[in-house]
Short mmCIF file of C-alpha atoms in Angstrom, two decimals:
data_model
loop_
_atom_site.label_atom_id
_atom_site.label_comp_id
_atom_site.label_asym_id
_atom_site.label_seq_id
_atom_site.Cartn_x
_atom_site.Cartn_y
_atom_site.Cartn_z
CA MET A 1 -76.20 137.31 56.97
CA LEU A 2 -75.13 137.71 60.72
CA VAL A 3 -76.02 134.05 61.47
CA PHE A 4 -74.43 132.89 58.23
CA ALA A 5 -71.19 134.69 58.89
CA LEU A 6 -70.88 133.40 62.53
CA SER A 7 -71.62 129.93 61.27
CA GLN A 8 -68.81 130.02 58.90
CA ALA A 9 -66.32 131.68 61.10
CA ALA A 10 -67.22 129.86 64.31
CA ASN A 11 -69.58 126.79 64.48
CA ILE A 12 -73.17 125.71 63.88
CA PRO A 13 -74.33 125.27 67.60
CA LEU A 14 -73.10 128.95 68.39
CA ALA A 15 -74.86 130.30 65.40
CA ALA A 16 -78.12 128.35 66.10
CA ALA A 17 -77.97 129.61 69.70
CA LEU A 18 -77.53 133.22 68.67
CA ALA A 19 -80.34 132.87 66.04
CA ASP A 20 -82.76 131.60 68.71
CA ARG A 21 -81.64 134.36 71.06
CA LEU A 22 -82.13 137.06 68.34
CA GLN A 23 -85.62 135.69 67.38
CA HIS A 24 -87.04 135.60 70.90
CA SER A 25 -87.35 139.27 71.98
CA THR A 26 -83.47 139.78 72.09
CA TRP A 27 -83.53 141.60 68.69
CA GLY A 28 -85.45 144.70 70.05
CA ALA A 29 -83.21 145.11 73.06
CA LEU A 30 -80.08 144.70 70.74
CA VAL A 31 -81.19 147.30 68.36
CA ASN A 32 -82.98 149.79 70.44
CA ASP A 33 -80.78 149.65 73.56
CA PRO A 34 -77.18 150.09 72.76
CA ALA A 35 -76.20 149.49 76.33
CA SER A 36 -77.79 145.97 76.26
CA VAL A 37 -75.56 145.25 73.21
CA LYS A 38 -72.51 145.97 75.27
CA CYS A 39 -73.73 144.09 78.32
CA TYR A 40 -74.70 141.20 76.23
CA ALA A 41 -71.35 140.98 74.35
CA GLY A 42 -69.59 141.29 77.87
CA ALA A 43 -71.76 138.58 79.32
CA LEU A 44 -70.37 135.96 76.94
CA LYS A 45 -67.04 136.27 78.77
CA ARG A 46 -68.57 135.35 82.16
CA GLU A 47 -68.35 131.98 83.19
CA GLU A 48 -71.88 131.52 84.36
CA HIS A 49 -73.35 132.59 80.84
CA PRO A 50 -75.03 129.53 78.97
CA MET A 51 -73.40 130.47 75.75
CA ASN A 52 -70.04 130.48 77.36
CA LEU A 53 -69.34 126.89 76.51
CA HIS A 54 -69.63 127.60 72.78
CA TYR A 55 -67.41 130.66 73.22
CA ARG A 56 -64.56 128.44 74.79
CA GLN A 57 -65.14 125.86 72.04
CA ILE A 58 -63.99 128.37 69.30
CA GLY A 59 -60.88 129.25 71.08
CA GLY A 60 -62.06 132.41 72.90
CA SER A 61 -63.08 134.02 69.59
CA ARG A 62 -63.95 137.56 69.80
CA LEU A 63 -66.12 137.51 66.61
CA LEU A 64 -69.42 137.09 68.47
CA ALA A 65 -68.74 140.02 70.97
CA LEU A 66 -67.57 142.24 68.05
CA THR A 67 -70.53 141.60 66.01
CA LEU A 68 -72.91 142.53 68.80
CA LEU A 69 -70.82 145.75 69.33
CA MET A 70 -71.28 146.51 65.69
CA LEU A 71 -75.01 146.34 66.17
CA CYS A 72 -74.58 148.97 68.78
CA ALA A 73 -72.53 151.17 66.53
CA LEU A 74 -75.15 150.95 63.76
CA PRO A 75 -78.46 152.51 65.15
CA GLY A 76 -79.90 152.66 61.78
CA ILE A 77 -79.84 148.95 61.18
CA ALA A 78 -83.20 147.69 59.76
CA LYS A 79 -85.63 146.21 62.10
CA PRO A 80 -88.09 143.36 61.48
CA ARG A 81 -91.44 144.64 60.26
CA GLU A 82 -94.25 144.33 62.86
CA GLY A 83 -97.87 143.50 62.22
CA GLN A 84 -99.59 141.94 59.25
CA LEU A 85 -98.35 142.74 55.66
CA VAL A 86 -100.65 144.89 53.78
CA VAL A 87 -99.78 145.20 50.08
CA PRO A 88 -101.43 148.08 48.34
CA GLU A 89 -103.02 148.06 44.79
CA ASN A 90 -100.51 147.86 41.90
CA ALA A 91 -97.82 146.44 44.17
CA TYR A 92 -96.40 143.00 45.14
CA GLY A 93 -94.79 141.48 48.15
CA ASN A 94 -91.01 141.25 47.92
CA GLY A 95 -90.69 138.43 50.57
CA SER A 96 -88.44 140.84 52.68
CA ALA A 97 -88.91 140.71 56.50
CA TYR A 98 -87.73 144.37 56.74
CA GLY A 99 -89.02 147.57 55.46
CA LYS A 100 -92.43 147.51 54.10
CA GLY A 101 -92.36 144.17 52.44
CA TRP A 102 -93.67 145.36 49.10
CA GLU A 103 -92.68 147.21 45.97
CA CYS A 104 -94.50 148.92 43.33
CA SER A 105 -95.19 147.22 39.96
CA PHE A 106 -93.61 148.25 36.85
CA GLY A 107 -94.95 151.55 35.66
CA TYR A 108 -95.91 152.70 39.19
CA LYS A 109 -94.11 154.54 41.82
CA GLU A 110 -94.51 154.88 45.64
CA LYS A 111 -96.21 157.86 46.97
CA ASP A 112 -97.88 158.15 50.45
CA ASP A 113 -97.72 154.42 50.99
CA LEU A 114 -99.47 153.87 47.74
CA CYS A 115 -98.46 152.87 44.25
CA VAL A 116 -99.60 155.54 41.68
CA ALA A 117 -99.01 155.28 37.98
CA VAL A 118 -96.00 156.95 36.33
CA GLU A 119 -97.36 159.72 34.26
CA VAL A 120 -95.34 159.55 31.00
CA PRO A 121 -95.61 162.73 28.82
CA ALA A 122 -96.06 162.78 24.98
CA ASN A 123 -92.83 161.60 23.34
CA GLY A 124 -91.55 159.87 26.55
CA PHE A 125 -91.19 156.36 27.72
CA ILE A 126 -90.84 154.47 31.11
CA SER A 127 -87.34 153.91 32.16
CA ALA A 128 -86.01 150.34 32.82
CA ARG A 129 -86.48 150.91 36.37
CA GLY A 130 -90.05 151.30 35.93
CA THR A 131 -90.60 154.08 38.43
CA GLU A 132 -89.62 157.12 36.29
CA TRP A 133 -89.56 158.19 32.54
CA ASN A 134 -87.22 159.51 29.91
CA CYS A 135 -87.77 161.59 26.79
CA SER A 136 -87.39 159.76 23.40
CA ARG A 137 -84.43 160.52 21.21
CA GLY A 138 -84.85 163.98 19.63
CA PHE A 139 -86.69 165.33 22.68
CA ARG A 140 -85.42 166.68 26.07
CA GLU A 141 -87.11 167.21 29.43
CA ASP A 142 -88.37 170.68 30.18
CA SER A 143 -90.95 171.41 32.94
CA GLY A 144 -92.26 167.89 33.11
CA GLU A 145 -92.70 167.65 29.42
CA CYS A 146 -90.68 166.30 26.42
CA ILE A 147 -89.98 169.12 24.12
CA GLU A 148 -88.44 168.67 20.50
CA ILE A 149 -84.87 169.40 19.99
CA ILE A 150 -84.62 171.77 16.98
CA VAL A 151 -81.54 170.83 15.10
CA PRO A 152 -80.27 173.51 12.72
CA ALA A 153 -78.95 172.97 9.25
CA GLY A 154 -75.63 171.55 9.34
CA GLY A 155 -76.04 169.93 12.74
CA TYR A 156 -76.91 166.61 14.21
CA LEU A 157 -78.40 165.12 17.34
CA THR A 158 -75.85 164.14 19.98
CA GLY A 159 -78.06 161.76 21.93
CA SER A 160 -77.45 163.82 25.00
CA THR A 161 -80.00 166.04 26.64
CA ALA A 162 -77.34 168.40 28.10
CA LYS A 163 -77.06 171.78 26.67
CA THR A 164 -78.71 172.08 23.31
CA GLY A 165 -78.85 168.32 22.48
CA TRP A 166 -77.14 168.91 19.08
CA ALA A 167 -73.77 169.60 17.62
CA CYS A 168 -72.48 171.01 14.25
CA GLU A 169 -71.20 168.70 11.55
CA ARG A 170 -67.62 168.67 10.60
CA GLY A 171 -66.96 171.79 8.35
CA TYR A 172 -69.46 173.84 10.42
CA LYS A 173 -69.28 175.95 13.50
CA GLU A 174 -71.88 176.73 16.19
CA THR A 175 -72.81 180.43 16.05
CA ARG A 176 -75.73 181.87 17.97
CA GLU A 177 -77.74 178.49 17.99
CA THR A 178 -76.91 177.91 14.26
CA CYS A 179 -74.42 175.87 12.28
CA GLU A 180 -72.44 178.22 9.95
CA PRO A 181 -70.09 176.80 7.33
CA ILE A 182 -66.41 177.29 8.23
CA GLN A 183 -64.59 179.50 5.58
CA LEU A 184 -61.55 177.44 4.91
CA PRO A 185 -58.75 179.50 3.37
CA PRO A 186 -56.12 178.00 0.89
CA ASN A 187 -53.59 175.76 2.43
CA ALA A 188 -55.57 175.11 5.55
CA PHE A 189 -57.46 172.08 6.98
CA LEU A 190 -60.39 171.50 9.26
CA THR A 191 -59.80 170.66 12.85
CA ASN A 192 -62.08 168.81 15.40
CA SER A 193 -62.05 171.66 17.76
CA ALA A 194 -65.15 173.61 18.69
CA PHE A 195 -63.09 176.59 19.61
CA GLY A 196 -61.16 179.01 17.51
CA SER A 197 -61.44 179.37 13.86
CA GLY A 198 -62.01 175.71 13.19
CA TRP A 199 -59.07 175.31 10.77
CA GLU A 200 -55.33 175.42 10.92
CA CYS A 201 -52.67 175.93 8.36
CA GLU A 202 -50.85 173.22 6.61
CA ARG A 203 -47.28 172.47 7.49
CA GLY A 204 -45.12 175.17 5.88
CA TYR A 205 -47.73 177.85 6.42
CA ARG A 206 -48.65 180.37 9.26
CA GLU A 207 -51.86 181.97 10.12
CA TYR A 208 -51.90 185.57 9.23
CA ASN A 209 -54.97 187.83 8.94
CA ASP A 210 -57.44 184.75 8.61
CA ALA A 211 -55.16 183.38 5.80
CA CYS A 212 -52.30 180.98 5.63
CA ARG A 213 -49.03 182.57 4.60
CA LYS A 214 -46.30 180.49 3.41
CA ILE A 215 -43.12 180.38 5.72
CA ALA A 216 -39.98 181.57 3.84
CA VAL A 217 -37.36 179.07 4.78
CA PRO A 218 -33.80 180.32 3.85
CA VAL A 219 -31.18 178.35 2.32
CA ASN A 220 -29.43 176.04 4.75
CA GLY A 221 -32.52 176.34 7.09
CA TYR A 222 -35.50 173.94 7.82
CA LEU A 223 -38.99 174.06 9.14
CA VAL A 224 -39.77 173.47 12.77
CA GLU A 225 -43.07 172.47 14.46
CA LEU A 226 -43.50 175.61 16.53
CA THR A 227 -46.54 177.93 16.40
CA TYR A 228 -44.37 180.79 17.54
CA GLY A 229 -40.96 182.27 16.36
CA LEU A 230 -39.99 182.27 12.84
CA GLY A 231 -41.32 178.86 11.85
CA TRP A 232 -37.75 177.83 10.77
CA GLN A 233 -34.28 177.27 12.14
CA CYS A 234 -30.77 177.21 10.67
CA GLY A 235 -28.97 173.98 10.13
CA ARG A 236 -26.05 172.92 12.06
CA GLY A 237 -23.03 175.25 11.38
CA TYR A 238 -25.29 178.16 10.41
CA SER A 239 -26.89 181.00 12.27
CA THR A 240 -29.14 183.85 11.38
CA LEU A 241 -28.44 187.57 12.24
CA ASP A 242 -31.37 189.16 10.37
CA ASP A 243 -34.13 186.45 10.81
CA LYS A 244 -34.10 186.09 6.94
CA THR A 245 -30.95 184.10 6.01
CA CYS A 246 -28.70 181.43 7.36
CA THR A 247 -25.00 182.41 7.51
CA GLU A 248 -22.22 179.93 7.90
CA LEU A 249 -20.50 180.02 11.19
CA VAL A 250 -16.75 180.90 11.32
CA VAL A 251 -15.42 178.63 14.18
CA PRO A 252 -12.06 180.09 15.48
CA ALA A 253 -9.16 177.90 16.57
CA ASN A 254 -9.52 176.16 19.93
CA ALA A 255 -13.47 176.32 19.65
CA HIS A 256 -16.16 173.94 18.70
CA LEU A 257 -20.04 174.09 17.94
CA ASP A 258 -22.21 174.27 20.91
CA ARG A 259 -25.07 171.90 21.64
CA SER A 260 -27.58 174.00 19.50
CA GLY A 261 -25.21 173.77 16.46
CA ASN A 262 -26.02 177.33 15.76
CA ALA A 263 -23.02 178.93 17.77
CA TRP A 264 -19.63 178.12 19.02
CA GLU A 265 -17.87 177.97 22.23
CA CYS A 266 -14.24 177.78 23.34
CA ASN A 267 -12.48 174.63 24.36
CA ARG A 268 -11.45 174.35 27.96
CA PRO A 269 -9.32 176.14 29.28
CA TYR A 270 -9.65 178.91 26.51
CA LEU A 271 -11.86 181.86 27.07
CA LYS A 272 -13.84 183.88 24.55
CA ARG A 273 -12.53 187.13 23.55
CA GLY A 274 -14.58 188.78 20.71
CA ASN A 275 -14.38 186.18 17.75
CA ALA A 276 -11.45 184.27 19.22
CA CYS A 277 -10.44 182.04 22.05
CA VAL A 278 -7.46 182.86 24.05
CA PRO A 279 -5.63 181.00 26.87
CA GLY A 280 -7.44 181.24 30.18
#
């Protein structure tokens, strides 16, 4: 990748020269001696360096020097493998010049430079990677084994091994590792929430003592979508004094209904005095 990048950004002769230099004992110095990287990169700028001609040909590019300095900054860069490649049993050569040069075959995993068979417990299967195993649907891993997920009545498998591996059907609620039917009162409907009672009251009703009580909306009032308060509000031009009825507002002279529509305020510049508006 280094030579390819240089050949694209600079020119082929320079990349070829660098490739030749890296292949003939320069690699070890570059990787193992960070100081040599800096000296090597700096030497490209010296007139007497044999590669200086290529350096000038690309307009004084700093790409080569920068690349070599990056090698200095990356001490963990992979080194070429030394010695003859030895592929253990149940493995294959991967064609790489770096690392071990081999990988374990499907169904085997690396251990102590060997490839040992993946031991799959009952009700399990080898994963797509081939180096580990997973439990079949309806089972979950526990201490290296696949144990059956016991689904209670009114429940179903979730396909997830997290937590219990099952959930309750709609109309049931999880209680102490069981699924109990939700007792739905009249004028209520089921929710999809796993918390709370599992139901809510229909519009026009309020929950009260595990039941749904009808909201008494007075004349000239209307329902509001709020879970607190009275559950209703007086129409424009009306207000409530007893939380039971809606009484028509008496708007005095020089006044008008406010933004809520359930009270009045004086026109400017009048001021409110009791139930009247007087000059300010």
